[in-house]
């Protein structure tokens, strides 16, 4: 006993003191915080959904742009074809008029030449060429010649009108092709944007579902 405290009691108090001070005893280190493997897996899945949605959206946009470009090229080629045809037909109409006018002019020259020959023959026979049957022959020749010239002018107008009508039709087709082309371009690009939006929205929904699972 020391001061009324037994040796066992002293040893017990010493042991308690050393334990409170660290007393050379090895204390257990705090365990590291464990990372939840499920959280990692969930994060990876959400990232994959997000990346997939972006890739699909980009693919839709690029695909629609490529299709719109093809539609534009093909449509412009068709438009150009109709425009070229229209110009060619307009030139054909002008050419028909020019040819028709020249042909009428040559025809009337032949008629006048024929009338000159008639007058010479009648005069050589001693007939008064400015009266009676001799004059009637000349007038009939002139009338027939003018009728033929009128027919030629009509045929020329019909031919030229046909070319003009075809030119107008080709211009109309070119305009129609242009309208249809632009409409298809816009529709294709809009479809691409809608698909891209759907891909992004779909990816967002999958990410939310994965997060709440």
Coordinates of C-alpha atoms in Angstrom, one line a residue:
X1 CA 0.0 0.0 0.0
X2 CA 1.2 3.5 -0.7
X3 CA -0.8 6.4 0.8
X4 CA -3.7 4.0 1.3
X5 CA -3.7 2.9 -2.4
X6 CA -3.0 -0.7 -3.2
X7 CA -0.4 -1.7 -5.8
X8 CA -3.1 -3.1 -8.0
X9 CA -5.0 0.2 -7.9
X10 CA -1.9 2.1 -8.8
X11 CA -1.2 -0.2 -11.8
X12 CA -4.7 0.2 -13.0
X13 CA -4.6 4.0 -12.8
X14 CA -1.2 4.1 -14.6
X15 CA -2.6 1.9 -17.3
X16 CA -5.6 4.2 -17.7
X17 CA -3.4 7.3 -17.8
X18 CA -1.0 5.8 -20.4
X19 CA -4.0 4.8 -22.5
X20 CA -5.4 8.3 -22.4
X21 CA -2.0 9.8 -23.4
X22 CA -1.3 7.3 -26.1
X23 CA 1.2 5.8 -23.7
X24 CA 3.1 3.9 -26.4
X25 CA 0.1 1.9 -27.3
X26 CA -0.8 1.7 -31.1
X27 CA -4.1 3.3 -31.9
X28 CA -6.1 2.2 -34.9
X29 CA -6.0 4.7 -37.8
X30 CA -9.4 5.8 -39.1
X31 CA -10.6 3.6 -41.9
X32 CA -10.6 5.2 -45.4
X33 CA -13.9 6.2 -46.9
X34 CA -15.0 3.5 -49.2
X35 CA -16.0 4.6 -52.7
X36 CA -19.3 3.1 -53.8
X37 CA -18.7 1.1 -57.0
X38 CA -22.4 1.5 -57.8
X39 CA -22.0 5.3 -57.9
X40 CA -19.0 5.0 -60.3
X41 CA -21.0 2.6 -62.6
X42 CA -24.0 4.9 -62.5
X43 CA -21.9 8.0 -63.4
X44 CA -20.3 6.1 -66.3
X45 CA -23.7 5.0 -67.7
X46 CA -25.0 8.5 -67.5
X47 CA -22.0 9.8 -69.3
X48 CA -22.4 7.2 -72.0
X49 CA -26.0 8.2 -72.5
X50 CA -25.0 11.8 -72.8
X51 CA -22.2 11.2 -75.2
X52 CA -24.4 8.9 -77.3
X53 CA -27.1 11.5 -77.5
X54 CA -24.7 14.2 -78.6
X55 CA -23.2 11.9 -81.2
X56 CA -26.6 11.0 -82.6
X57 CA -27.7 14.6 -82.6
X58 CA -24.6 15.6 -84.5
X59 CA -25.0 12.7 -87.0
X60 CA -28.6 13.8 -87.6
X61 CA -27.6 17.4 -88.3
X62 CA -24.7 16.4 -90.6
X63 CA -26.8 13.9 -92.4
X64 CA -29.6 16.4 -93.0
X65 CA -27.1 18.9 -94.3
X66 CA -25.6 16.4 -96.7
X67 CA -29.1 15.5 -98.0
X68 CA -30.0 19.1 -98.4
X69 CA -26.9 19.8 -100.3
X70 CA -27.6 16.9 -102.7
X71 CA -31.2 18.1 -103.2
X72 CA -29.8 21.6 -103.9
X73 CA -27.3 20.4 -106.5
X74 CA -29.8 18.1 -108.2
X75 CA -32.6 20.7 -108.2
X76 CA -30.3 23.5 -109.6
X77 CA -29.2 21.2 -112.4
X78 CA -32.8 20.5 -113.4
X79 CA -33.6 24.2 -113.1
X80 CA -30.7 25.1 -115.3
X81 CA -31.8 22.6 -117.9
X82 CA -35.3 24.2 -118.1
X83 CA -33.9 27.7 -118.2
X84 CA -31.5 26.7 -121.1
X85 CA -34.4 25.1 -123.0
X86 CA -36.5 28.3 -122.5
X87 CA -33.8 30.5 -123.9
X88 CA -33.2 28.2 -126.8
X89 CA -36.9 28.1 -127.6
X90 CA -37.1 31.9 -127.4
X91 CA -34.3 32.1 -129.9
X92 CA -36.1 29.6 -132.1
X93 CA -39.2 31.8 -132.0
X94 CA -37.2 34.9 -133.1
X95 CA -35.5 32.8 -135.8
X96 CA -38.9 31.5 -137.1
X97 CA -40.1 35.1 -137.4
X98 CA -37.0 36.2 -139.2
X99 CA -37.1 33.2 -141.6
X100 CA -40.8 33.7 -142.2
X101 CA -40.4 37.4 -143.0
X102 CA -37.6 36.7 -145.4
X103 CA -39.5 33.9 -147.1
X104 CA -42.6 36.2 -147.6
X105 CA -40.3 38.9 -149.0
X106 CA -38.7 36.4 -151.5
X107 CA -42.2 35.1 -152.4
X108 CA -43.5 38.5 -153.2
X109 CA -40.4 39.2 -155.3
X110 CA -41.2 36.1 -157.4
X111 CA -44.8 37.3 -157.7
X112 CA -43.7 40.7 -159.0
X113 CA -41.2 39.0 -161.4
X114 CA -44.0 36.8 -162.7
X115 CA -46.3 39.8 -163.2
X116 CA -43.5 41.5 -165.1
X117 CA -43.1 38.6 -167.4
X118 CA -46.9 38.5 -167.9
X119 CA -47.0 42.2 -168.8
X120 CA -44.1 41.8 -171.2
X121 CA -45.8 38.8 -172.9
X122 CA -49.1 40.6 -173.2
X123 CA -47.5 43.8 -174.5
X124 CA -45.6 41.8 -177.1
X125 CA -48.9 40.4 -178.4
X126 CA -50.2 43.9 -178.8
X127 CA -52.7 43.7 -176.0
X128 CA -53.5 46.7 -173.8
X129 CA -51.9 45.5 -170.5
X130 CA -53.7 48.0 -168.3
X131 CA -57.3 47.1 -169.1
X132 CA -59.6 44.2 -169.9
X133 CA -58.5 40.6 -169.5
X134 CA -54.8 41.4 -169.5
X135 CA -55.3 43.5 -166.4
X136 CA -57.4 40.8 -164.8
X137 CA -54.6 38.2 -165.3
X138 CA -52.2 40.5 -163.6
X139 CA -54.5 41.3 -160.7
X140 CA -55.3 37.6 -160.2
X141 CA -51.6 36.7 -160.1
X142 CA -51.1 39.5 -157.5
X143 CA -54.0 38.3 -155.4
X144 CA -52.9 34.7 -155.4
X145 CA -49.4 35.8 -154.5
X146 CA -50.7 37.9 -151.6
X147 CA -52.9 35.0 -150.4
X148 CA -49.8 32.7 -150.4
X149 CA -47.9 35.4 -148.5
X150 CA -50.7 35.7 -145.9
X151 CA -50.6 31.9 -145.5
X152 CA -46.8 32.0 -145.0
X153 CA -47.1 34.8 -142.4
X154 CA -49.8 32.8 -140.5
X155 CA -47.6 29.7 -140.5
X156 CA -44.7 31.7 -139.3
X157 CA -46.8 33.1 -136.4
X158 CA -48.0 29.7 -135.5
X159 CA -44.5 28.3 -135.5
X160 CA -43.1 31.2 -133.4
X161 CA -46.0 31.0 -131.0
X162 CA -45.4 27.3 -130.5
X163 CA -41.8 28.0 -129.6
X164 CA -42.8 30.9 -127.2
X165 CA -45.4 28.7 -125.5
X166 CA -42.8 26.0 -124.9
X167 CA -40.4 28.6 -123.6
X168 CA -43.0 29.8 -121.1
X169 CA -43.7 26.2 -120.0
X170 CA -40.0 25.6 -119.4
X171 CA -39.7 28.8 -117.4
X172 CA -42.7 27.7 -115.4
X173 CA -41.1 24.3 -114.8
X174 CA -37.8 26.0 -113.7
X175 CA -39.7 28.1 -111.2
X176 CA -41.7 25.1 -110.0
X177 CA -38.5 23.1 -109.5
X178 CA -36.9 26.0 -107.6
X179 CA -39.9 26.2 -105.2
X180 CA -40.0 22.4 -104.7
X181 CA -36.2 22.3 -104.2
X182 CA -36.2 25.0 -101.6
X183 CA -39.1 23.4 -99.8
X184 CA -37.4 20.0 -99.8
X185 CA -34.2 21.6 -98.5
X186 CA -36.0 23.3 -95.6
X187 CA -37.9 20.2 -94.8
X188 CA -34.7 18.1 -94.8
X189 CA -32.8 20.5 -92.5
X190 CA -35.8 20.8 -90.2
X191 CA -36.1 17.0 -90.0
X192 CA -32.4 16.8 -89.1
X193 CA -32.9 19.4 -86.3
X194 CA -36.0 17.5 -85.0
X195 CA -34.1 14.2 -84.9
X196 CA -31.2 15.9 -83.2
X197 CA -33.5 17.3 -80.6
X198 CA -35.2 14.0 -80.1
X199 CA -31.8 12.3 -79.6
X200 CA -30.8 14.9 -76.9
X201 CA -34.1 14.7 -75.2
X202 CA -34.0 10.9 -75.3
X203 CA -30.5 10.9 -73.8
X204 CA -31.6 13.2 -71.1
X205 CA -34.5 11.0 -70.2
X206 CA -32.2 7.9 -70.1
X207 CA -29.8 9.8 -67.8
X208 CA -32.6 10.8 -65.4
X209 CA -33.9 7.2 -65.3
X210 CA -30.4 5.9 -64.7
X211 CA -30.0 8.4 -61.9
X212 CA -33.2 7.6 -60.2
X213 CA -32.8 3.8 -60.6

